[in-house]
mmCIF file of C-alpha atoms and ligand atoms in Angstrom:
data_model
loop_
_atom_site.group_PDB
_atom_site.id
_atom_site.type_symbol
_atom_site.label_atom_id
_atom_site.label_comp_id
_atom_site.label_asym_id
_atom_site.label_seq_id
_atom_site.Cartn_x
_atom_site.Cartn_y
_atom_site.Cartn_z
ATOM 1 C CA MET A 1 0.028 -0.024 0.034
ATOM 2 C CA SER A 2 1.302 3.359 -0.932
ATOM 3 C CA GLU A 3 1.820 5.696 2.164
ATOM 4 C CA ALA A 4 1.471 8.828 0.212
ATOM 5 C CA VAL A 5 -1.923 10.693 0.648
ATOM 6 C CA ARG A 6 -3.180 14.101 0.144
ATOM 7 C CA PHE A 7 -6.546 15.950 0.259
ATOM 8 C CA GLU A 8 -6.782 19.299 -1.522
ATOM 9 C CA ARG A 9 -9.497 20.375 0.827
ATOM 10 C CA VAL A 10 -10.445 18.900 4.254
ATOM 11 C CA ALA A 11 -13.558 19.980 6.173
ATOM 12 C CA LEU A 12 -13.875 19.502 9.892
ATOM 13 C CA ILE A 13 -17.398 19.686 11.289
ATOM 14 C CA GLY A 14 -17.101 20.162 15.050
ATOM 15 C CA LEU A 15 -13.962 22.046 16.283
ATOM 16 C CA GLY A 16 -13.139 20.363 19.614
ATOM 17 C CA LEU A 17 -10.427 18.104 20.902
ATOM 18 C CA ILE A 18 -10.394 15.668 18.137
ATOM 19 C CA ALA A 19 -10.996 17.876 15.153
ATOM 20 C CA GLY A 20 -8.428 20.399 16.584
ATOM 21 C CA SER A 21 -5.936 17.711 16.783
ATOM 22 C CA MET A 22 -6.693 16.449 13.488
ATOM 23 C CA SER A 23 -6.090 19.947 11.982
ATOM 24 C CA LEU A 24 -2.740 20.286 13.818
ATOM 25 C CA ALA A 25 -1.547 16.839 12.851
ATOM 26 C CA MET A 26 -2.540 17.470 9.246
ATOM 27 C CA ARG A 27 -0.502 20.481 9.088
ATOM 28 C CA ARG A 28 2.502 18.608 10.709
ATOM 29 C CA ALA A 29 2.231 15.976 8.025
ATOM 30 C CA GLY A 30 1.512 18.429 5.226
ATOM 31 C CA ILE A 31 -1.196 16.295 3.766
ATOM 32 C CA ALA A 32 -3.938 18.846 3.345
ATOM 33 C CA GLY A 33 -4.267 21.762 0.973
ATOM 34 C CA GLU A 34 -6.911 23.836 2.735
ATOM 35 C CA ILE A 35 -8.513 22.915 5.976
ATOM 36 C CA THR A 36 -11.947 24.428 6.695
ATOM 37 C CA GLY A 37 -13.907 24.098 9.893
ATOM 38 C CA TYR A 38 -17.328 24.730 11.402
ATOM 39 C CA ALA A 39 -18.648 24.545 14.896
ATOM 40 C CA ARG A 40 -22.116 25.153 16.301
ATOM 41 C CA SER A 41 -21.602 28.042 18.524
ATOM 42 C CA ALA A 42 -20.137 31.498 17.616
ATOM 43 C CA ALA A 43 -18.025 31.373 20.621
ATOM 44 C CA THR A 44 -16.184 28.264 19.421
ATOM 45 C CA ARG A 45 -15.788 29.551 15.964
ATOM 46 C CA ASP A 46 -14.400 32.781 17.321
ATOM 47 C CA THR A 47 -11.900 30.906 19.445
ATOM 48 C CA ALA A 48 -10.890 28.687 16.508
ATOM 49 C CA ARG A 49 -10.341 31.921 14.329
ATOM 50 C CA GLU A 50 -8.258 33.521 17.063
ATOM 51 C CA ILE A 51 -5.912 30.476 17.402
ATOM 52 C CA SER A 52 -5.889 29.756 13.668
ATOM 53 C CA LEU A 53 -6.966 26.181 14.416
ATOM 54 C CA VAL A 54 -7.912 25.657 10.783
ATOM 55 C CA ASP A 55 -7.300 27.757 7.667
ATOM 56 C CA ARG A 56 -10.734 28.996 7.319
ATOM 57 C CA VAL A 57 -13.610 28.945 9.764
ATOM 58 C CA CYS A 58 -17.134 28.931 8.162
ATOM 59 C CA ASP A 59 -20.291 30.122 9.693
ATOM 60 C CA SER A 60 -22.296 27.328 8.298
ATOM 61 C CA ALA A 61 -21.497 23.582 7.883
ATOM 62 C CA GLN A 62 -22.625 23.749 4.265
ATOM 63 C CA ASP A 63 -19.932 26.508 3.400
ATOM 64 C CA ALA A 64 -17.207 24.371 5.178
ATOM 65 C CA VAL A 65 -17.916 21.144 3.315
ATOM 66 C CA LYS A 66 -18.334 22.893 -0.244
ATOM 67 C CA ASP A 67 -15.710 21.320 -2.479
ATOM 68 C CA ALA A 68 -14.185 19.366 0.266
ATOM 69 C CA ASP A 69 -12.554 15.976 -0.705
ATOM 70 C CA LEU A 70 -12.638 14.789 2.797
ATOM 71 C CA VAL A 71 -15.235 15.715 5.376
ATOM 72 C CA VAL A 72 -14.680 14.650 9.060
ATOM 73 C CA LEU A 73 -17.843 14.551 11.280
ATOM 74 C CA ALA A 74 -16.245 15.338 14.638
ATOM 75 C CA VAL A 75 -19.294 16.096 16.774
ATOM 76 C CA PRO A 76 -21.003 14.277 19.596
ATOM 77 C CA VAL A 77 -22.483 10.890 18.220
ATOM 78 C CA GLY A 78 -25.970 12.211 18.927
ATOM 79 C CA ALA A 79 -25.543 15.177 16.660
ATOM 80 C CA MET A 80 -24.299 13.118 13.621
ATOM 81 C CA ALA A 81 -27.751 12.666 11.971
ATOM 82 C CA ASP A 82 -28.704 16.401 12.008
ATOM 83 C CA VAL A 83 -25.213 17.465 10.661
ATOM 84 C CA MET A 84 -25.378 14.830 7.876
ATOM 85 C CA ALA A 85 -28.899 16.144 6.875
ATOM 86 C CA ASP A 86 -27.559 19.690 6.733
ATOM 87 C CA ILE A 87 -24.367 19.047 4.612
ATOM 88 C CA ALA A 88 -25.651 16.192 2.346
ATOM 89 C CA PRO A 89 -27.175 18.364 -0.343
ATOM 90 C CA VAL A 90 -24.008 20.156 -0.761
ATOM 91 C CA LEU A 91 -21.412 17.352 -0.566
ATOM 92 C CA LYS A 92 -19.130 17.092 -3.664
ATOM 93 C CA LYS A 93 -19.415 13.998 -5.888
ATOM 94 C CA GLY A 94 -16.295 11.837 -5.145
ATOM 95 C CA ALA A 95 -16.088 13.166 -1.625
ATOM 96 C CA LEU A 96 -15.135 10.871 1.204
ATOM 97 C CA VAL A 97 -16.935 11.365 4.522
ATOM 98 C CA THR A 98 -15.815 10.088 7.717
ATOM 99 C CA ASP A 99 -16.722 10.404 11.370
ATOM 100 C CA VAL A 100 -14.600 10.083 14.547
ATOM 101 C CA GLY A 101 -17.395 9.006 16.924
ATOM 102 C CA SER A 102 -16.935 6.617 19.821
ATOM 103 C CA VAL A 103 -19.784 4.452 18.787
ATOM 104 C CA LYS A 104 -20.283 3.093 15.218
ATOM 105 C CA ARG A 105 -23.625 1.332 14.769
ATOM 106 C CA SER A 106 -25.714 4.400 15.552
ATOM 107 C CA VAL A 107 -23.425 6.685 13.313
ATOM 108 C CA PHE A 108 -23.907 4.281 10.410
ATOM 109 C CA ASP A 109 -27.638 4.554 11.084
ATOM 110 C CA ALA A 110 -27.360 8.321 11.060
ATOM 111 C CA VAL A 111 -25.062 8.719 8.138
ATOM 112 C CA LEU A 112 -25.592 6.022 5.582
ATOM 113 C CA PRO A 113 -29.400 6.556 4.594
ATOM 114 C CA GLN A 114 -28.457 10.247 3.992
ATOM 115 C CA LEU A 115 -25.363 9.713 1.839
ATOM 116 C CA PRO A 116 -25.789 11.123 -1.628
ATOM 117 C CA GLU A 117 -25.007 9.297 -4.694
ATOM 118 C CA GLY A 118 -21.251 9.417 -5.636
ATOM 119 C CA VAL A 119 -20.107 10.187 -2.020
ATOM 120 C CA SER A 120 -18.396 7.451 0.166
ATOM 121 C CA PHE A 121 -18.413 6.852 3.926
ATOM 122 C CA VAL A 122 -16.007 4.915 6.021
ATOM 123 C CA GLY A 123 -15.940 5.414 9.798
ATOM 124 C CA SER A 124 -12.878 6.202 11.911
ATOM 125 C CA HIS A 125 -12.408 5.951 15.679
ATOM 126 C CA PRO A 126 -9.041 7.312 16.999
ATOM 127 C CA MET A 127 -8.653 5.603 20.328
ATOM 128 C CA ALA A 128 -6.954 8.663 21.686
ATOM 129 C CA GLY A 129 -8.368 11.462 23.942
ATOM 130 C CA THR A 130 -7.991 13.478 27.119
ATOM 131 C CA GLU A 131 -10.522 14.732 29.611
ATOM 132 C CA HIS A 132 -10.329 18.166 28.039
ATOM 133 C CA SER A 133 -12.518 19.365 25.279
ATOM 134 C CA GLY A 134 -13.210 22.428 23.024
ATOM 135 C CA PRO A 135 -11.053 24.162 20.468
ATOM 136 C CA ARG A 136 -8.125 24.866 22.708
ATOM 137 C CA ALA A 137 -7.792 21.233 23.771
ATOM 138 C CA GLY A 138 -6.208 19.831 20.528
ATOM 139 C CA PHE A 139 -2.480 19.058 20.034
ATOM 140 C CA ALA A 140 -0.789 17.563 17.104
ATOM 141 C CA GLU A 141 0.665 14.590 18.864
ATOM 142 C CA LEU A 142 -2.578 13.245 20.231
ATOM 143 C CA PHE A 143 -2.821 10.354 17.674
ATOM 144 C CA ASP A 144 0.915 9.412 17.752
ATOM 145 C CA ASN A 145 1.342 5.583 18.162
ATOM 146 C CA ARG A 146 -2.497 5.304 19.104
ATOM 147 C CA TRP A 147 -4.829 3.018 17.377
ATOM 148 C CA CYS A 148 -7.407 4.252 15.020
ATOM 149 C CA LEU A 149 -10.101 1.810 14.332
ATOM 150 C CA ILE A 150 -11.351 1.765 10.697
ATOM 151 C CA VAL A 151 -15.031 0.797 10.490
ATOM 152 C CA ALA A 152 -16.094 0.208 6.788
ATOM 153 C CA PRO A 153 -19.777 -0.323 5.834
ATOM 154 C CA GLU A 154 -20.631 -3.262 3.634
ATOM 155 C CA GLY A 155 -19.650 -2.780 0.033
ATOM 156 C CA ALA A 156 -17.088 0.038 0.770
ATOM 157 C CA GLU A 157 -14.450 0.426 -2.020
ATOM 158 C CA GLU A 158 -11.164 -1.067 -0.984
ATOM 159 C CA ALA A 159 -9.372 1.880 -2.470
ATOM 160 C CA THR A 160 -11.235 4.286 -0.333
ATOM 161 C CA VAL A 161 -10.726 2.242 2.906
ATOM 162 C CA GLU A 162 -6.964 2.135 2.237
ATOM 163 C CA LYS A 163 -6.875 5.828 1.532
ATOM 164 C CA LEU A 164 -8.451 6.495 4.952
ATOM 165 C CA GLU A 165 -6.006 4.214 6.625
ATOM 166 C CA THR A 166 -3.102 5.983 4.988
ATOM 167 C CA PHE A 167 -4.520 9.314 6.125
ATOM 168 C CA TRP A 168 -4.574 8.147 9.789
ATOM 169 C CA ARG A 169 -1.183 6.792 9.585
ATOM 170 C CA ALA A 170 0.089 10.078 8.296
ATOM 171 C CA LEU A 171 -1.563 11.603 11.316
ATOM 172 C CA GLY A 172 0.674 9.216 13.591
ATOM 173 C CA SER A 173 -1.784 6.532 14.294
ATOM 174 C CA GLN A 174 -1.575 2.708 13.836
ATOM 175 C CA THR A 175 -4.781 1.444 12.174
ATOM 176 C CA GLU A 176 -6.901 -1.655 12.357
ATOM 177 C CA ARG A 177 -10.148 -2.538 10.617
ATOM 178 C CA MET A 178 -13.014 -3.781 12.541
ATOM 179 C CA ASP A 179 -16.635 -4.607 11.811
ATOM 180 C CA VAL A 180 -19.098 -2.262 13.225
ATOM 181 C CA GLY A 181 -20.681 -4.820 15.911
ATOM 182 C CA HIS A 182 -17.430 -5.832 16.965
ATOM 183 C CA HIS A 183 -16.217 -2.310 17.254
ATOM 184 C CA ASP A 184 -19.085 -1.270 19.547
ATOM 185 C CA LEU A 185 -18.505 -4.420 21.801
ATOM 186 C CA VAL A 186 -14.782 -3.847 22.096
ATOM 187 C CA CYS A 187 -15.288 -0.227 22.857
ATOM 188 C CA ALA A 188 -17.772 -0.985 25.706
ATOM 189 C CA VAL A 189 -15.150 -3.093 27.390
ATOM 190 C CA VAL A 190 -12.082 -0.978 26.904
ATOM 191 C CA SER A 191 -13.618 2.432 27.148
ATOM 192 C CA HIS A 192 -17.259 2.979 27.760
ATOM 193 C CA ALA A 193 -17.896 0.687 30.769
ATOM 194 C CA PRO A 194 -14.618 1.891 32.471
ATOM 195 C CA HIS A 195 -15.796 5.524 32.033
ATOM 196 C CA LEU A 196 -19.126 4.572 33.684
ATOM 197 C CA ILE A 197 -17.483 2.853 36.577
ATOM 198 C CA ALA A 198 -15.304 5.984 36.925
ATOM 199 C CA TYR A 199 -18.227 8.303 37.012
ATOM 200 C CA THR A 200 -19.896 6.112 39.563
ATOM 201 C CA MET A 201 -16.928 5.842 41.833
ATOM 202 C CA VAL A 202 -16.367 9.570 41.837
ATOM 203 C CA GLY A 203 -20.202 10.021 42.421
ATOM 204 C CA VAL A 204 -19.921 7.760 45.532
ATOM 205 C CA ALA A 205 -16.831 9.491 46.945
ATOM 206 C CA ASP A 206 -18.667 12.977 46.463
ATOM 207 C CA ASP A 207 -21.507 11.645 48.473
ATOM 208 C CA LEU A 208 -19.195 10.311 51.078
ATOM 209 C CA SER A 209 -17.213 13.516 51.205
ATOM 210 C CA ARG A 210 -20.272 15.233 52.821
ATOM 211 C CA VAL A 211 -19.889 12.750 55.576
ATOM 212 C CA THR A 212 -16.015 12.906 55.955
ATOM 213 C CA ASP A 213 -15.795 16.586 55.554
ATOM 214 C CA GLN A 214 -13.943 16.721 52.306
ATOM 215 C CA GLU A 215 -11.294 14.287 53.319
ATOM 216 C CA VAL A 216 -11.933 12.224 50.127
ATOM 217 C CA ILE A 217 -10.749 15.060 48.087
ATOM 218 C CA LYS A 218 -7.844 16.235 50.402
ATOM 219 C CA PHE A 219 -6.259 12.748 50.598
ATOM 220 C CA SER A 220 -7.186 11.442 47.314
ATOM 221 C CA ALA A 221 -4.725 8.728 46.474
ATOM 222 C CA ALA A 222 -3.672 7.548 43.005
ATOM 223 C CA GLY A 223 -6.506 5.170 42.394
ATOM 224 C CA PHE A 224 -9.192 7.592 43.056
ATOM 225 C CA ARG A 225 -7.345 10.447 41.394
ATOM 226 C CA ASP A 226 -7.201 8.487 38.075
ATOM 227 C CA PHE A 227 -11.015 7.952 38.308
ATOM 228 C CA THR A 228 -11.559 11.728 38.797
ATOM 229 C CA ARG A 229 -9.536 12.425 35.597
ATOM 230 C CA ILE A 230 -11.688 9.998 33.673
ATOM 231 C CA ALA A 231 -14.842 11.217 35.174
ATOM 232 C CA ALA A 232 -14.087 14.851 34.215
ATOM 233 C CA SER A 233 -14.511 13.898 30.453
ATOM 234 C CA ASP A 234 -16.963 15.874 28.434
ATOM 235 C CA PRO A 235 -20.633 15.081 29.780
ATOM 236 C CA THR A 236 -22.296 15.533 26.329
ATOM 237 C CA MET A 237 -20.003 13.248 24.418
ATOM 238 C CA TRP A 238 -20.477 10.589 27.241
ATOM 239 C CA ARG A 239 -24.096 10.924 27.533
ATOM 240 C CA ASP A 240 -24.405 10.156 23.850
ATOM 241 C CA VAL A 241 -21.944 7.243 23.940
ATOM 242 C CA PHE A 242 -24.180 5.586 26.572
ATOM 243 C CA LEU A 243 -27.357 6.326 24.841
ATOM 244 C CA THR A 244 -26.122 5.037 21.637
ATOM 245 C CA ASN A 245 -23.997 1.962 22.565
ATOM 246 C CA LYS A 246 -26.628 0.774 25.061
ATOM 247 C CA GLU A 247 -26.669 -2.958 24.344
ATOM 248 C CA ALA A 248 -22.968 -3.492 24.314
ATOM 249 C CA THR A 249 -22.401 -1.439 27.518
ATOM 250 C CA LEU A 250 -25.260 -3.059 29.352
ATOM 251 C CA GLU A 251 -23.891 -6.509 28.371
ATOM 252 C CA ILE A 252 -20.479 -5.545 29.827
ATOM 253 C CA LEU A 253 -21.919 -3.955 32.862
ATOM 254 C CA GLY A 254 -23.920 -7.168 33.535
ATOM 255 C CA ARG A 255 -20.732 -9.270 33.402
ATOM 256 C CA PHE A 256 -18.891 -6.587 35.681
ATOM 257 C CA THR A 257 -21.610 -6.713 38.278
ATOM 258 C CA GLU A 258 -21.257 -10.607 38.384
ATOM 259 C CA GLU A 259 -17.613 -10.374 38.847
ATOM 260 C CA LEU A 260 -17.988 -7.510 41.532
ATOM 261 C CA PHE A 261 -20.431 -9.879 43.363
ATOM 262 C CA ALA A 262 -17.753 -12.751 43.308
ATOM 263 C CA LEU A 263 -15.120 -10.438 44.705
ATOM 264 C CA GLN A 264 -17.456 -9.064 47.326
ATOM 265 C CA ARG A 265 -18.196 -12.721 48.471
ATOM 266 C CA ALA A 266 -14.513 -13.515 48.504
ATOM 267 C CA ILE A 267 -13.922 -10.714 50.808
ATOM 268 C CA ARG A 268 -16.809 -11.530 53.072
ATOM 269 C CA GLN A 269 -15.590 -15.140 53.258
ATOM 270 C CA GLY A 270 -11.986 -14.165 53.720
ATOM 271 C CA ASP A 271 -11.110 -16.080 50.552
ATOM 272 C CA GLY A 272 -7.628 -14.655 49.988
ATOM 273 C CA GLU A 273 -6.596 -17.201 47.429
ATOM 274 C CA HIS A 274 -9.486 -16.084 45.179
ATOM 275 C CA LEU A 275 -8.580 -12.310 45.571
ATOM 276 C CA HIS A 276 -4.771 -13.093 45.017
ATOM 277 C CA ASP A 277 -5.439 -15.178 41.818
ATOM 278 C CA TYR A 278 -7.871 -12.514 40.499
ATOM 279 C CA PHE A 279 -5.377 -9.718 40.895
ATOM 280 C CA THR A 280 -2.465 -11.717 39.644
ATOM 281 C CA ARG A 281 -4.512 -12.186 36.412
ATOM 282 C CA THR A 282 -5.248 -8.516 36.173
ATOM 283 C CA ARG A 283 -1.727 -7.369 36.706
ATOM 284 C CA ALA A 284 -0.591 -9.469 33.689
ATOM 285 C CA ILE A 285 -3.004 -7.465 31.609
ATOM 286 C CA ARG A 286 -1.485 -4.230 32.565
ATOM 287 C CA ARG A 287 1.952 -5.605 31.710
ATOM 288 C CA GLY A 288 0.654 -6.579 28.303
ATOM 289 C CA ILE A 289 -0.574 -3.011 27.739
ATOM 290 C CA ILE A 290 2.878 -1.546 28.638
ATOM 291 C CA GLU A 291 4.615 -4.088 26.448
ATOM 292 C CA ALA A 292 2.269 -3.171 23.516
ATOM 293 C CA GLY A 293 3.540 0.590 23.991
ATOM 294 C CA GLN A 294 0.032 1.741 24.904
ATOM 295 C CA ASP A 295 1.030 3.229 28.397
ATOM 296 C CA THR A 296 4.243 4.246 30.363
ATOM 297 C CA ASP A 297 5.664 2.044 33.001
ATOM 298 C CA ALA A 298 6.773 5.128 34.892
ATOM 299 C CA PRO A 299 5.634 4.908 38.634
ATOM 300 C CA ASP A 300 2.546 7.058 39.320
ATOM 301 C CA PHE A 301 1.742 6.951 35.496
ATOM 302 C CA GLY A 302 4.619 9.241 34.810
ATOM 303 C CA ARG A 303 3.125 12.289 36.489
ATOM 304 C CA ALA A 304 5.392 15.141 37.051
ATOM 305 C CA LYS A 305 6.387 15.322 40.827
ATOM 306 C CA LYS A 306 5.027 18.960 40.997
ATOM 307 C CA SER A 307 1.480 17.802 40.014
ATOM 308 C CA ASP A 308 1.125 15.453 43.018
HETATM 309 P P1 LIG B 1 -15.441 18.402 21.907
HETATM 310 O O1 LIG B 1 -14.076 18.762 22.172
HETATM 311 O O2 LIG B 1 -16.531 18.480 23.004
HETATM 312 O O3 LIG B 1 -15.911 19.052 20.592
HETATM 313 C C1 LIG B 1 -17.118 18.821 19.942
HETATM 314 C C2 LIG B 1 -17.401 19.751 18.916
HETATM 315 O O4 LIG B 1 -18.626 19.479 18.164
HETATM 316 C C3 LIG B 1 -17.486 21.340 19.281
HETATM 317 O O5 LIG B 1 -16.790 22.123 18.490
HETATM 318 C C4 LIG B 1 -18.969 21.503 19.322
HETATM 319 O O6 LIG B 1 -19.302 22.800 18.982
HETATM 320 C C5 LIG B 1 -19.353 20.690 18.031
HETATM 321 N N1 LIG B 1 -20.672 20.439 17.830
HETATM 322 C C6 LIG B 1 -21.633 19.825 18.696
HETATM 323 N N2 LIG B 1 -22.854 19.712 18.282
HETATM 324 C C7 LIG B 1 -22.737 20.257 16.919
HETATM 325 C C8 LIG B 1 -23.701 20.318 15.901
HETATM 326 N N3 LIG B 1 -24.924 19.977 16.142
HETATM 327 N N4 LIG B 1 -23.144 20.957 14.759
HETATM 328 C C9 LIG B 1 -21.907 21.475 14.632
HETATM 329 N N5 LIG B 1 -21.112 21.196 15.630
HETATM 330 C C10 LIG B 1 -21.310 20.564 16.733
HETATM 331 O O7 LIG B 1 -15.512 16.746 21.554
HETATM 332 P P2 LIG B 1 -14.362 15.869 20.934
HETATM 333 O O8 LIG B 1 -13.771 15.241 22.186
HETATM 334 O O9 LIG B 1 -13.719 16.406 20.008
HETATM 335 O O10 LIG B 1 -15.425 14.670 20.440
HETATM 336 C C11 LIG B 1 -15.882 14.662 19.103
HETATM 337 C C12 LIG B 1 -16.229 13.253 18.686
HETATM 338 O O11 LIG B 1 -15.019 12.557 18.819
HETATM 339 C C13 LIG B 1 -17.407 12.608 19.451
HETATM 340 O O12 LIG B 1 -18.184 11.939 18.667
HETATM 341 C C14 LIG B 1 -16.555 11.622 20.364
HETATM 342 O O13 LIG B 1 -17.492 10.539 20.587
HETATM 343 C C15 LIG B 1 -15.415 11.260 19.613
HETATM 344 N N6 LIG B 1 -14.122 10.783 20.346
HETATM 345 C C16 LIG B 1 -13.822 11.579 21.411
HETATM 346 C C17 LIG B 1 -12.743 11.145 22.047
HETATM 347 C C18 LIG B 1 -12.318 11.935 23.350
HETATM 348 O O14 LIG B 1 -11.728 11.251 24.143
HETATM 349 N N7 LIG B 1 -12.580 13.048 23.584
HETATM 350 C C19 LIG B 1 -11.966 9.994 21.615
HETATM 351 C C20 LIG B 1 -12.232 9.422 20.400
HETATM 352 C C21 LIG B 1 -13.456 9.898 19.769
HETATM 353 P P3 LIG B 1 -19.624 23.999 20.217
HETATM 354 O O15 LIG B 1 -18.260 24.146 20.881
HETATM 355 O O16 LIG B 1 -20.012 25.069 19.426
HETATM 356 O O17 LIG B 1 -20.655 23.308 21.079
#
């Protein structure tokens, strides 16, 4: 596969963490002619102009996508259908549309029925993010060495899928193809359910802090602190993830609850062997993640001392 890719005009719909990082990574790679962008609120568009996040910020999504060869839908999953309805009439013949949504079945349902003749769609999911959002949150290195899952609908042209893979690799990602159902299940395990658990744990601690007079926050140790970082993620994005990846998330939460009960029973019965075996198995998973280069082995997750 050739690693050369270039789009003369790229339109980013949504100007938050992911779109902003894509713009900066595209500039770094020199693979786009003009990058246009649009976000719903005037405030976000003004900020994007002020920091030159893209080459041209437009006041409508239609203006942004006019003549674009690549259109990226970088809005919350629940907004994809409305955005697609807005831009579909003006998409250029031969254009490639992709999204960066964290859930894929619902994006397929939102986008594919509205796709005009002569326009292709292949989904992308960069497995990279931070708890920050908005136009100032982006940075060019966000995708470096992170996976981007490529989710093609049935019948997608091989050359189009390959072009999108090459694009993401130019942005620094590694790519892997996945079918839509498998994507949503895998993401429920590695991302969606863990976020819900973090939200819950921080909520429980917040209730408790009223009893313990803020000690939960004052003495927050590494485990809890990491939960708070995840639980600071964008509320709109995560609301949409759970509403649209309902089945897979509920399936994983069902399994999680069963395991939690088993551990609860082991604690009650003083079954140290069960606990030790369980924690040994989970420790091996952490080692696997580090060996795969997806996290750092630095103690305290590589945090600078001053941020402690
Ligand atoms: P973000 O920083 O909150 O940015 C979202 C952007 O979408 C904002 O510019 C917002 O504009 C715009 N927007 C919202 N509704 C819109 C609409 N109806 N029409 C036009 N623009 C609209 O979010 P993000 O983190 O970049 O996430 C974008 C997508 O990437 C989501 O689908 C998310 O699931 C996916 N994703 C996120 C992560 C992550 O960790 N953050 C990772 C992988 C994939 P305003 O500012 O004007 O509201």
